[in-house]
Short mmCIF file of C-alpha atoms and ligand atoms in Angstrom, two decimals:
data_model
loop_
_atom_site.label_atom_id
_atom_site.label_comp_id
_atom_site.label_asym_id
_atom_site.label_seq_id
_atom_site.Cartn_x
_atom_site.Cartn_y
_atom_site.Cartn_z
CA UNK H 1205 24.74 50.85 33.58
CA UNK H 1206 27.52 49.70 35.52
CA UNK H 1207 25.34 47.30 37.17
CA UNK H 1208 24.56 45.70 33.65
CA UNK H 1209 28.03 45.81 32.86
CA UNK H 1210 28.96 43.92 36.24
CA UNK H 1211 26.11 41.43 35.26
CA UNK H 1212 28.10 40.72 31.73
CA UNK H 1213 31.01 40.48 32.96
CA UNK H 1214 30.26 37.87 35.53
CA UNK H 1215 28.06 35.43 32.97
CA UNK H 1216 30.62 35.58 30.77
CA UNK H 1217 33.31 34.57 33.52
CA UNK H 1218 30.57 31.95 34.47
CA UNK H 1219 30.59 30.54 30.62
CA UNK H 1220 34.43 30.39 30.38
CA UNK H 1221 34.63 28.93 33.42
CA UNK H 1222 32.58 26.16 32.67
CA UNK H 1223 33.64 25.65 29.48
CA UNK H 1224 36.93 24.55 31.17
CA UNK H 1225 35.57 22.82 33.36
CA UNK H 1226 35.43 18.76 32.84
CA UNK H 1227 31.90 17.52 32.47
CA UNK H 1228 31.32 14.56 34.79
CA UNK H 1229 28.61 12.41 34.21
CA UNK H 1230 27.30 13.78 30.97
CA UNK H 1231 28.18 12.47 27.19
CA UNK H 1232 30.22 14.27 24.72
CA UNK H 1233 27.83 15.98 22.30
CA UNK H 1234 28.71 14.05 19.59
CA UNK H 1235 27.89 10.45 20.94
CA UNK H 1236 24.42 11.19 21.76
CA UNK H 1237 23.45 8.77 18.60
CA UNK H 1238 26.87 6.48 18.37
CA UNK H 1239 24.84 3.63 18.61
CA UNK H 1240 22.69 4.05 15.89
CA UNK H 1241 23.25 1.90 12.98
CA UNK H 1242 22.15 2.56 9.63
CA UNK H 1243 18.52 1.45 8.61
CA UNK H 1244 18.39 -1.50 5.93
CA UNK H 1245 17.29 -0.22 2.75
CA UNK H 1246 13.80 -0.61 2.18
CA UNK H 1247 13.10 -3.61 -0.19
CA UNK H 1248 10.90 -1.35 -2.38
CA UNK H 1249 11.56 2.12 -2.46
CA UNK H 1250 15.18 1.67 -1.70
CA UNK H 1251 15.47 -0.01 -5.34
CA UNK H 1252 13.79 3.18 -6.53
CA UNK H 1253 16.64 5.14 -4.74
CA UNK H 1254 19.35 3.28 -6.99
CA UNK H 1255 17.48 3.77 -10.11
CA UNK H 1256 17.74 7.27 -9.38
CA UNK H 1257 21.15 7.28 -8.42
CA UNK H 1258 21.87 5.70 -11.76
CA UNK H 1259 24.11 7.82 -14.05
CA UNK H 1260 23.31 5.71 -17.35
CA UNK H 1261 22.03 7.73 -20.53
CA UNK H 1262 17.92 7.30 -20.70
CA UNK H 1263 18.03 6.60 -24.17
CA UNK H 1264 14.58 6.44 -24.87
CA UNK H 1265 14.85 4.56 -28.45
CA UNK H 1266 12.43 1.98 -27.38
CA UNK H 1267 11.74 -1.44 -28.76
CA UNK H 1268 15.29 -1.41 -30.41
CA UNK H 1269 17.01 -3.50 -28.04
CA UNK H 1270 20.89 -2.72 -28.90
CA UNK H 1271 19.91 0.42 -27.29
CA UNK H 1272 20.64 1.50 -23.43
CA UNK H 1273 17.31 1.97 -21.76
CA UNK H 1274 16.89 2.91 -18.25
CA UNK H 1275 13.73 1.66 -16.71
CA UNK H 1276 12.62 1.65 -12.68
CA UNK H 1277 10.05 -1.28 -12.57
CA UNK H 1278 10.11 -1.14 -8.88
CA UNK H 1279 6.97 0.47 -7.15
CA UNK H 1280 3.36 0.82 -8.33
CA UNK H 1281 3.28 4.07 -9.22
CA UNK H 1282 1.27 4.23 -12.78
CA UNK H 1283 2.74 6.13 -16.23
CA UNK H 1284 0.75 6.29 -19.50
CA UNK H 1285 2.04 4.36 -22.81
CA UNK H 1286 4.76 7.18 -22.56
CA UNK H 1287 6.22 6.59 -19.19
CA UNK H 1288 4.95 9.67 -17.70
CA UNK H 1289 3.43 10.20 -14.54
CA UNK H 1290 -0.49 10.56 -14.68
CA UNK H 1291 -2.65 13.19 -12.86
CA UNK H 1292 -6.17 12.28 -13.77
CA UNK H 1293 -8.68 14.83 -15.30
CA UNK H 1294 -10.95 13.79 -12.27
CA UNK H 1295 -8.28 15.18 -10.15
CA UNK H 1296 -7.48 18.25 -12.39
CA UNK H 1297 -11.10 19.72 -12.15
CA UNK H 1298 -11.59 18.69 -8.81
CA UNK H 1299 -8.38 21.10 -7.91
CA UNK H 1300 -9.63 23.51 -10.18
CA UNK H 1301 -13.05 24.02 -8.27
CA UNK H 1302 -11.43 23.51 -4.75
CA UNK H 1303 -8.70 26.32 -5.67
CA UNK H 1304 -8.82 29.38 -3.73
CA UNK H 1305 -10.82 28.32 -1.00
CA UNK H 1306 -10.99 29.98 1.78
CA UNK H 1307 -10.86 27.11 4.46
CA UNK H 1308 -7.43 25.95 5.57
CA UNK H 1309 -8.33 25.13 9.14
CA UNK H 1310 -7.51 21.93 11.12
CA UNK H 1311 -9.80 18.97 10.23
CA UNK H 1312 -11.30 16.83 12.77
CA UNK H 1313 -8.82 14.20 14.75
CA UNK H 1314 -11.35 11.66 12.44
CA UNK H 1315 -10.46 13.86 9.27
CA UNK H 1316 -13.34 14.98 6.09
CA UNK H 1317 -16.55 13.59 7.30
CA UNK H 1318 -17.70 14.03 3.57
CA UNK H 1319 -14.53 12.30 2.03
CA UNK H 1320 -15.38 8.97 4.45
CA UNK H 1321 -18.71 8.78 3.74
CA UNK H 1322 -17.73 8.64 -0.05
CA UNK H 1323 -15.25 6.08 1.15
CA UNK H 1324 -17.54 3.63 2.79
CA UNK H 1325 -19.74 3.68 -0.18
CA UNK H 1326 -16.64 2.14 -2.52
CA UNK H 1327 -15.89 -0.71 0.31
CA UNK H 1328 -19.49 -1.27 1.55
CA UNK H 1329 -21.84 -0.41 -1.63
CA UNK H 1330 -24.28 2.75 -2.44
CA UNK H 1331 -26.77 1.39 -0.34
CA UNK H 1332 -25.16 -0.43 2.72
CA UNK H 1333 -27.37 -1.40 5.83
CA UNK H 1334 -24.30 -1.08 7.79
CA UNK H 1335 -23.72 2.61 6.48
CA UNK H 1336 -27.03 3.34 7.21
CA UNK H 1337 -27.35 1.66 10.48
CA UNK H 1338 -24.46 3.52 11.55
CA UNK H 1339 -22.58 0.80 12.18
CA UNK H 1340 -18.91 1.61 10.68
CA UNK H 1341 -16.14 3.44 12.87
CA UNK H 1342 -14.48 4.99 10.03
CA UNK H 1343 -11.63 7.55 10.61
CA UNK H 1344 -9.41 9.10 7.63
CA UNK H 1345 -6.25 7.89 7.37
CA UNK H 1346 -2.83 8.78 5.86
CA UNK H 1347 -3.68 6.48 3.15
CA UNK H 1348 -3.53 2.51 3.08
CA UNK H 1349 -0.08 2.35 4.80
CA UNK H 1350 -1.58 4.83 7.90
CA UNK H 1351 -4.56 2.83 7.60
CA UNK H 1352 -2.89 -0.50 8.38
CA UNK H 1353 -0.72 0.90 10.81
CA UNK H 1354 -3.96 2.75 12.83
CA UNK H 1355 -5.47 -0.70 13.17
CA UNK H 1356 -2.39 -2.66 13.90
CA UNK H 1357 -2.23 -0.14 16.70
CA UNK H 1358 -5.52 -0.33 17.61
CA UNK H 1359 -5.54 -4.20 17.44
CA UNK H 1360 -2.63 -4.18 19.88
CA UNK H 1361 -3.95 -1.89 22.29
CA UNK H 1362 -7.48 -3.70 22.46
CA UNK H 1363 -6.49 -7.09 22.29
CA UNK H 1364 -3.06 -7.51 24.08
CA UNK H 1365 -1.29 -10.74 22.71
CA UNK H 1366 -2.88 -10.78 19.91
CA UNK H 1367 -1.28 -12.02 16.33
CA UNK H 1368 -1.76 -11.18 12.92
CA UNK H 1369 -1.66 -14.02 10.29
CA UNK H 1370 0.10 -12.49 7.02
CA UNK H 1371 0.21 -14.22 3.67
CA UNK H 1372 3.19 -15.51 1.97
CA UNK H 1373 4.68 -13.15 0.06
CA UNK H 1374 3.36 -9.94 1.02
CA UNK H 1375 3.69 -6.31 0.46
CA UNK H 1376 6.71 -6.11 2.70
CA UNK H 1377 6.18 -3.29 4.29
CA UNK H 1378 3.04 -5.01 6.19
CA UNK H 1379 5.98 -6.65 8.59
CA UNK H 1380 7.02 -3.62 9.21
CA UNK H 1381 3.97 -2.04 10.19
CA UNK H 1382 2.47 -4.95 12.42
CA UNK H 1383 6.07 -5.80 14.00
CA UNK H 1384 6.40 -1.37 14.68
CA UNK H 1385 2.42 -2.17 16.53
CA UNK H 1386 4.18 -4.76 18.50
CA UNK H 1387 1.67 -7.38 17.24
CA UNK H 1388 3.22 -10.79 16.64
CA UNK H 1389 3.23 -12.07 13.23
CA UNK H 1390 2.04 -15.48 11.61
CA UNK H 1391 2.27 -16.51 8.35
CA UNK H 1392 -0.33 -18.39 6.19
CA UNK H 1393 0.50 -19.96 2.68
CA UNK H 1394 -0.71 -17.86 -0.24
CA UNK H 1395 1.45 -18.39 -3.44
CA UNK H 1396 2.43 -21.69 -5.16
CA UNK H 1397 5.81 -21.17 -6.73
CA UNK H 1398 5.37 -24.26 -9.13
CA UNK H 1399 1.39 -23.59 -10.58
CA UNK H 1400 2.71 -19.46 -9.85
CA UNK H 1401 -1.41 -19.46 -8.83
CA UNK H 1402 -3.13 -19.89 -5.60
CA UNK H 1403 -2.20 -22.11 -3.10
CA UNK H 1404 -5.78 -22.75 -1.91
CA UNK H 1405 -5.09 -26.00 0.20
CA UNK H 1406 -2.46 -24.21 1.66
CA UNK H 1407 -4.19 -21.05 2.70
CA UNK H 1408 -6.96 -22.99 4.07
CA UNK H 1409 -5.33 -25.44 5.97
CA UNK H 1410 -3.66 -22.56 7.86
CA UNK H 1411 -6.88 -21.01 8.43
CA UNK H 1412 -8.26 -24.09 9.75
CA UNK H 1413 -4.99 -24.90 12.34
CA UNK H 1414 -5.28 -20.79 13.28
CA UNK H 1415 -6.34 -20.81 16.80
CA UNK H 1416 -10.09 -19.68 17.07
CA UNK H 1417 -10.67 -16.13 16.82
CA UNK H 1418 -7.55 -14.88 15.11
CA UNK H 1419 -6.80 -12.15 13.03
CA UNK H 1420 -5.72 -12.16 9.56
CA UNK H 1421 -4.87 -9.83 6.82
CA UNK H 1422 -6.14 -10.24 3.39
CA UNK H 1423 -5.18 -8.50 0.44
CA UNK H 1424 -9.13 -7.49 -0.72
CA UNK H 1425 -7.95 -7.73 -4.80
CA UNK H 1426 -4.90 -7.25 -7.02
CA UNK H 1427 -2.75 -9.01 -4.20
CA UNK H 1428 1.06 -7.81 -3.99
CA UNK H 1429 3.83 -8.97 -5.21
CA UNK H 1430 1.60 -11.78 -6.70
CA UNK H 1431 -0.78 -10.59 -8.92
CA UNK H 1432 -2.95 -14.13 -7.61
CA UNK H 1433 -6.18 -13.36 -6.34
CA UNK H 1434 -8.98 -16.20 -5.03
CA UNK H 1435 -11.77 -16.80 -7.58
CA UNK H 1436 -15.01 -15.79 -6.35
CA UNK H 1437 -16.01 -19.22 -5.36
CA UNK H 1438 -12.56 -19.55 -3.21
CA UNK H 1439 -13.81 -16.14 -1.43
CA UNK H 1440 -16.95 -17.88 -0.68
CA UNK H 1441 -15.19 -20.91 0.83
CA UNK H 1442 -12.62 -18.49 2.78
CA UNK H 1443 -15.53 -16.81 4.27
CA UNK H 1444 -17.41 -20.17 5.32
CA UNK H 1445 -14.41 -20.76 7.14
CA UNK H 1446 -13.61 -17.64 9.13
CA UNK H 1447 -17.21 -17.81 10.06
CA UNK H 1448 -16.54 -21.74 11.78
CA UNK H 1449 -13.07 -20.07 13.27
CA UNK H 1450 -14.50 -17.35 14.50
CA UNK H 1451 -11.26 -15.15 12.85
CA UNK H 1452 -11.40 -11.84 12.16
CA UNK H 1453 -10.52 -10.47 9.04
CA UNK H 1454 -8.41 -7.15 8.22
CA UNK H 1455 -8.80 -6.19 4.32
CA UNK H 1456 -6.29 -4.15 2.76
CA UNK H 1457 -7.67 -2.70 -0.25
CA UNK H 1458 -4.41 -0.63 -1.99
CA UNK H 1459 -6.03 -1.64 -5.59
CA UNK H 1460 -9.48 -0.87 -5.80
CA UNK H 1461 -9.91 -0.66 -9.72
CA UNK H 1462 -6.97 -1.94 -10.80
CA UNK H 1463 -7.69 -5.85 -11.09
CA UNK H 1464 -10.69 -5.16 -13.13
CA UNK H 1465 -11.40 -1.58 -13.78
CA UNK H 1466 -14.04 -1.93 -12.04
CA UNK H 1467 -13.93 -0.44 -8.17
CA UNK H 1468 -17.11 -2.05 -7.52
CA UNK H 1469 -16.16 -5.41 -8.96
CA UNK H 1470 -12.55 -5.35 -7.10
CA UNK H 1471 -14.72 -4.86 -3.70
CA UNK H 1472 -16.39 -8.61 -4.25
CA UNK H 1473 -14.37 -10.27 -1.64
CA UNK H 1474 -15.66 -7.57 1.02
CA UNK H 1475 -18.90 -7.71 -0.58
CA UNK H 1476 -18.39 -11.34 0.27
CA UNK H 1477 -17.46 -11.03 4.21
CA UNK H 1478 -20.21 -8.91 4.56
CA UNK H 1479 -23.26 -11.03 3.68
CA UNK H 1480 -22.08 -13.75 5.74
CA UNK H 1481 -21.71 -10.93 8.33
CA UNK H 1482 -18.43 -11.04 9.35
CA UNK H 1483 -17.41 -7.74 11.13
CA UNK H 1484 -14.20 -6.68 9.31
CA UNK H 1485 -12.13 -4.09 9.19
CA UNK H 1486 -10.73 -2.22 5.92
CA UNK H 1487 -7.73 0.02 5.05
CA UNK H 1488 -8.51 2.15 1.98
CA UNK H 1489 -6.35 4.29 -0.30
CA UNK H 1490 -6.72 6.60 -2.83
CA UNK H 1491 -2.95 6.58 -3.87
CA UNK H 1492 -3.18 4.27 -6.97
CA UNK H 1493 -6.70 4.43 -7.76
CA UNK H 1494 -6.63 8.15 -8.13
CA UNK H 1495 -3.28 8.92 -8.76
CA UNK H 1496 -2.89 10.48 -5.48
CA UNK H 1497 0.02 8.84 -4.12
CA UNK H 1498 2.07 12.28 -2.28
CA UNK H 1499 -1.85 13.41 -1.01
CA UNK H 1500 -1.41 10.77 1.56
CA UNK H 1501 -4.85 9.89 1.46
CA UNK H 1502 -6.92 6.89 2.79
CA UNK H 1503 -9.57 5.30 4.94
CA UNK H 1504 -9.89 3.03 8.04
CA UNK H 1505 -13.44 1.25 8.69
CA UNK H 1506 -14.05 -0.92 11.67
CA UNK H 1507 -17.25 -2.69 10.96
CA UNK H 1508 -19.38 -2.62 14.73
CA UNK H 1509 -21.99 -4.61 16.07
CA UNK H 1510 -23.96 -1.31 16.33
CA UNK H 1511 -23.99 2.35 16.46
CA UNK H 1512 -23.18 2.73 19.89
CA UNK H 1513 -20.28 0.82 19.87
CA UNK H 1514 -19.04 2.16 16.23
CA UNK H 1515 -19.33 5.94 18.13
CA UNK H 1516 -16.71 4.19 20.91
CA UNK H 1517 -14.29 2.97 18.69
CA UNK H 1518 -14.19 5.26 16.17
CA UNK H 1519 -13.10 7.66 19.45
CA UNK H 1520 -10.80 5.50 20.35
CA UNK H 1521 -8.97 5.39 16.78
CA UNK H 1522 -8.72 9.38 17.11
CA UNK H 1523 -7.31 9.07 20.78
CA UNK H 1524 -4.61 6.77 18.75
CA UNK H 1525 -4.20 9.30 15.87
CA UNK H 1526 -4.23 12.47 18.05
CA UNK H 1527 -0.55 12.14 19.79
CA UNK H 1528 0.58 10.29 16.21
CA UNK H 1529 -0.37 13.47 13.94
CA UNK H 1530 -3.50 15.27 15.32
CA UNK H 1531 -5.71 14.95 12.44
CA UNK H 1532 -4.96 14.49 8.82
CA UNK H 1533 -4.24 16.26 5.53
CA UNK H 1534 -6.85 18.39 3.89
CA UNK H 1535 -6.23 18.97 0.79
CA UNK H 1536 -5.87 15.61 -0.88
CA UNK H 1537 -9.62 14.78 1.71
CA UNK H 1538 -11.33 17.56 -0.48
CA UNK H 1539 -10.09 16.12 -3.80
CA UNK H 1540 -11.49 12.87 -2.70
CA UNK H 1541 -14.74 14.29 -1.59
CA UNK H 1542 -15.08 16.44 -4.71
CA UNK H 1543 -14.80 13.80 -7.15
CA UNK H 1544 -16.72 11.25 -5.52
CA UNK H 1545 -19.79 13.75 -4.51
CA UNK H 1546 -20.20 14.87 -8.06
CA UNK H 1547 -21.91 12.24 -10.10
CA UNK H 1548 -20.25 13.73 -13.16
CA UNK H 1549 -16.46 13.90 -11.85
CA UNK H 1550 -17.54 10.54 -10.22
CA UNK H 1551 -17.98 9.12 -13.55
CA UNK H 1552 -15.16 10.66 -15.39
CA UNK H 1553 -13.32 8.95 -12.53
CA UNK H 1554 -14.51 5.50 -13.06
CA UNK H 1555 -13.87 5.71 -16.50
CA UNK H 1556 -9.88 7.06 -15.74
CA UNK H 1557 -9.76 3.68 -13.70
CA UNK H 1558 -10.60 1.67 -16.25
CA UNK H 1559 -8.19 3.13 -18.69
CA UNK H 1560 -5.40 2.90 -16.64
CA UNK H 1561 -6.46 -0.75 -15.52
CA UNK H 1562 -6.84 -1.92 -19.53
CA UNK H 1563 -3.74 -0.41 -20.53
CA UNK H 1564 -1.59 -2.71 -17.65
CA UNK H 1565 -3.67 -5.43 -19.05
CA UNK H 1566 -2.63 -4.71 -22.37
CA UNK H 1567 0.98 -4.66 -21.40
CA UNK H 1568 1.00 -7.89 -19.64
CA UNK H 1569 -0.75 -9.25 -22.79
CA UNK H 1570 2.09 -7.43 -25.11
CA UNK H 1571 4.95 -8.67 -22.60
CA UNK H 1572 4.08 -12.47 -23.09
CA UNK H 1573 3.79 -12.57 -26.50
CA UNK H 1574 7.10 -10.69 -27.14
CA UNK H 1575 9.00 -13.32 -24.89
CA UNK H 1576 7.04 -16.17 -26.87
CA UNK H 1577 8.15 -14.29 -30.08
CA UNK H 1578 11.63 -14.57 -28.63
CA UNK H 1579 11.37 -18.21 -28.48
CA UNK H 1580 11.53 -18.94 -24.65
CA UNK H 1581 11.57 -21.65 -23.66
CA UNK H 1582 9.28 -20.89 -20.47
CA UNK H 1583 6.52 -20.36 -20.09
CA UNK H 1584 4.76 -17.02 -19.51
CA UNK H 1585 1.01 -17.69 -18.88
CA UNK H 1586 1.13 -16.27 -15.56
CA UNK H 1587 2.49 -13.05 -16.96
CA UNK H 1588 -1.28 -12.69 -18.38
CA UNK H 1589 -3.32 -14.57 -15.60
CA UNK H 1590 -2.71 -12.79 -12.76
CA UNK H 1591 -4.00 -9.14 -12.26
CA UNK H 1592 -3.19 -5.76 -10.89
CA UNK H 1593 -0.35 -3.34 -11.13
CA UNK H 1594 2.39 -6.14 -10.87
CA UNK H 1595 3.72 -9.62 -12.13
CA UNK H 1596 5.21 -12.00 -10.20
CA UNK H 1597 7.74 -12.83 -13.15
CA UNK H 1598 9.13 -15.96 -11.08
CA UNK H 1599 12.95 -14.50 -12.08
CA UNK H 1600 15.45 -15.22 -9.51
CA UNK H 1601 16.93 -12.48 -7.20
CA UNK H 1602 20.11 -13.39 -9.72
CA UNK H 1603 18.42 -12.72 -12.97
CA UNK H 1604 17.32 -9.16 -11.29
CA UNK H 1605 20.62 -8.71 -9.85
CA UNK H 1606 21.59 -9.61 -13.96
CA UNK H 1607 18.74 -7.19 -15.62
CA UNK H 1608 19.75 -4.21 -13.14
CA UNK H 1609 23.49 -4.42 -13.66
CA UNK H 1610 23.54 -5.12 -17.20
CA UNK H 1611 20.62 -3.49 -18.74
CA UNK H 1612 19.64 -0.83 -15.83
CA UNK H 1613 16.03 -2.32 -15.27
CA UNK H 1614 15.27 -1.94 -11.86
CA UNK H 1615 12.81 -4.48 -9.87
CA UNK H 1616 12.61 -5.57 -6.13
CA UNK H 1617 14.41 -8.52 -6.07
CA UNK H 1618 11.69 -11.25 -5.31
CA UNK H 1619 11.32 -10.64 -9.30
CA UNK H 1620 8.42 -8.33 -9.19
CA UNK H 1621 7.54 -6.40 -12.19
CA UNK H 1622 5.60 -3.08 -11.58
CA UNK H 1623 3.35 -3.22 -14.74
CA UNK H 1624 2.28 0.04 -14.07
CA UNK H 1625 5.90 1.54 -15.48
CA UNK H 1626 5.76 -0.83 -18.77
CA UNK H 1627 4.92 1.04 -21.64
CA UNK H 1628 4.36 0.07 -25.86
CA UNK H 1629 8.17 1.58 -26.39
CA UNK H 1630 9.91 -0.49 -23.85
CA UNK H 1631 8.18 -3.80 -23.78
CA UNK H 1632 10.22 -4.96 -26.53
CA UNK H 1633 13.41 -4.20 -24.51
CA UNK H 1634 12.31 -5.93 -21.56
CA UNK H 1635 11.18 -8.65 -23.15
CA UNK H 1636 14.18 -8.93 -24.56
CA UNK H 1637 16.15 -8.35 -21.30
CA UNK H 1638 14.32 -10.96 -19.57
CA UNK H 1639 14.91 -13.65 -22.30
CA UNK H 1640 18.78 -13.15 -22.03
CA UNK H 1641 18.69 -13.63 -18.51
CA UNK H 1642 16.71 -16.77 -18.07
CA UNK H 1643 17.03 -18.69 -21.88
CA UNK H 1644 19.55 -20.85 -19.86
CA UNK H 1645 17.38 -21.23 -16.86
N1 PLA K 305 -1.00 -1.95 0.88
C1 PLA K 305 -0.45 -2.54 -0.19
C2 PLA K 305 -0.78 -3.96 -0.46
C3 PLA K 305 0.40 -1.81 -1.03
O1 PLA K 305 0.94 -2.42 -2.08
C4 PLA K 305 0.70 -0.47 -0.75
C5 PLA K 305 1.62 0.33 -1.61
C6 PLA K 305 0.08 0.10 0.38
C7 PLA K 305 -0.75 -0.67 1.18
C8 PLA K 305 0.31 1.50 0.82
O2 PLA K 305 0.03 2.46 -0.08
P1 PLA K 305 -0.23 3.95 0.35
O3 PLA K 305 0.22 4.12 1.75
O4 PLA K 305 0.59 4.76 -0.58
O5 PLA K 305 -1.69 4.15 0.21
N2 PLA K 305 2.64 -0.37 -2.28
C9 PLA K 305 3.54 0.29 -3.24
C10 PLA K 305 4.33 1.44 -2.65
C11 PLA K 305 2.76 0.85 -4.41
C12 PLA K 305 5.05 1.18 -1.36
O6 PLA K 305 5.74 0.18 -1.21
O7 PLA K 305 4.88 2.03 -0.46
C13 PLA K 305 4.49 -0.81 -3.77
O8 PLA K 305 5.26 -0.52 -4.65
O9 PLA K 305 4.37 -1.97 -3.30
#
């Protein structure tokens, strides 16, 4: 007891005593981070964070455009014709039969074995040789942006020095991800402000002056911000070309089903690569297509000479995800897998694509004839030729700046419209919105 008591006394002598003591050589507590200075806000989902923030009412009187309407046109998340966020019926029953199950272990570093194979078949078709050959490293990722990022990773740590050749625009967040990899970055020409279409000459000029054997991203359909997608034809010609280069080409596929409803259809520029036997690699995600944007769930393929050297890489893309995150989510894996390895919910699916990829075509169709109706004097033919979940309106960071201040619409500010979030009641009042801002344009 009195030993104890001894003991006490002395630590706590020991603690006052250093607590008065001066500490050379070690930092205050508090400047441990003084040199951190604050992040930019993200170009995308930092607009989202001021729509949020807004305090104006959400009058939702739509079409009458006196009225104040509050609308957040800023990231590709879908809503129905009544702005509302959409689980799919696919995804509803496939919840419903996974509920209560009684497996919540770890899944493999490579993630749901089932839910990849399922995945392949989307990018590669039903009855690939190169599934069956065993010739794809495929690992599941945390969906297309952990896709992209595994690669860029992997691309850097296999081929030191290497560069990745980016279009112009992107999605902006593909900077981010290649410059975090430590990869170099390129730029090729993509968009042609004037014609708002494809700037083919452009794009294949720069693929022609790319030193031999580099890599390059390509948005497989729906491209974003732009909307502009190469014809089939133009796909043929890319492919011709990477084949002469050499060049190696890195899909990302965010939009499968939402340029034409169709997944299979929206896969033709892979489809593409692969007969003339280019071996590519693919992100995949599962966030728009199924609605599944919080499950975090996607797909990385590596396309191998042959199964051997598939089994090698595919270990070495765990060895990269193991320190990262171990292995991936499971529950947004088994929704996947459900729905795809049911012919019925596979179906329903397909036909929940569709709907929600006719009803942004519908919009964009609605949108430019309300500004015609309006008497604009521009003109809005791209608003209807290009595809996917946005429109590359051609409005001026000004003219956002404009609709966001004085009727709370929300948009990044390279003028991208997320289709997605326009709806029958408040096409009318962004129609409207728009025409204000740029009649004197
Ligand atoms: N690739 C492209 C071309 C994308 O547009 C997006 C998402 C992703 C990958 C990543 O999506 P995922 O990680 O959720 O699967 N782009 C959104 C959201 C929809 C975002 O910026 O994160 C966008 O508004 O552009």
């Amino acid at each position: 007891m009195a030993m104890m008591a001894r003991t006490i006394r002395n630590s706590a002598s020991r603690r006052t005593m250093m607590m008065s003591r001066p500490i050379f050589g070690l930092r205050s507590m508090s400047s441990w981070w003084k040199n951190v200075e604050p992040a930019p806000k993200d170009p995308i989902l930092g607009v989202t964070e001021a729509f949020l923030a807004d305090p104006s009412p959400d009058k939702v009187n739509v079409g009458v455009v006196s009225l104040s309407l509050s609308l957040d046109l800023t990231d590709g998340a879908y809503r129905d014709d009544n702005g509302k966020p959409v689980v799919l019926d696919c995804v509803r029953e496939a919840e419903r039969r996974i509920a209560g199950t009684s497996f919540m272990e770890y899944l493999p570093m490579g993630g749901s074995v089932k839910m990849v194979e399922e995945t392949l078949k989307l990018a590669y078709g039903d009855n690939s040789e190169f599934i069956k050959d065993k010739r794809i490293a495929a690992v599941q990722s945390l969906s297309g942006t952990g896709a992209c990022r595994l690669f860029a990773d992997f691309q850097t740590r296999f081929n030191p020095g290497s560069q990745i050749y980016i279009p112009v625009p992107t999605w902006s967040n593909h900077h981010n991800i290649w410059r975090d990899a430590q990869v170099p970055q390129k730029t090729y020409h993509y968009y042609h402000p004037e014609t708002k279409g494809l700037d083919f000459k452009g794009l294949m000029d720069d693929v022609k002056n790319a030193p031999e054997g580099s890599f390059f991203l390509l948005h497989a359909c729906a491209h974003n911000p732009t909307g502009v997608d190469p014809t089939e034809e133009q796909w043929r010609e890319i492919s011709q070309l990477f084949k002469a280069k050499n060049h190696f080409a890195f899909f990302d596929m965010a939009y499968q089903g939402f340029a034409s409803g169709d997944p299979a259809r929206d896969a033709k520029s892979i489809r593409i690569f692969l007969e003339d036997g280019h071996h590519i690699g693919i992100s995949q995600s599962y966030a728009k297509n199924m609605g599944l944007y919080g499950q975090r769930v996607g797909c990385l393929s590596v396309l191998c000479e042959n199964e051997k050297q598939a089994v090698t890489v595919k270990s070495q893309l765990q060895q990269l995800a193991r320190p990262m995150y171990s292995n991936p989510p499971l529950h947004g894996a088994q929704i996947v897998s459900t729905i795809l390895g049911d012919p019925e919910l596979k179906s329903l699916w397909l036909k929940e694509v569709k709907i929600m990829a006719d009803r942004i075509i519908g919009m964009r169709t609605t949108l430019r004839e309300s500004l015609e109706k309006l008497g604009s004097p521009l003109s809005w033919e791209h608003v209807t030729k290009q595809i996917g979940m946005f429109c590359y309106s051609g409005l001026t960071p000004e003219q956002v700046d404009r609709l966001t201040s004085e009727y709370h619409i929300y948009m990044t500010r390279n003028g991208r419209i997320s289709m997605a979030g326009v709806t029958t009641g408040n096409v009318g009042y962004l129609a409207n919105a728009i025409h204000e801002v740029t009649k004197s344009s």
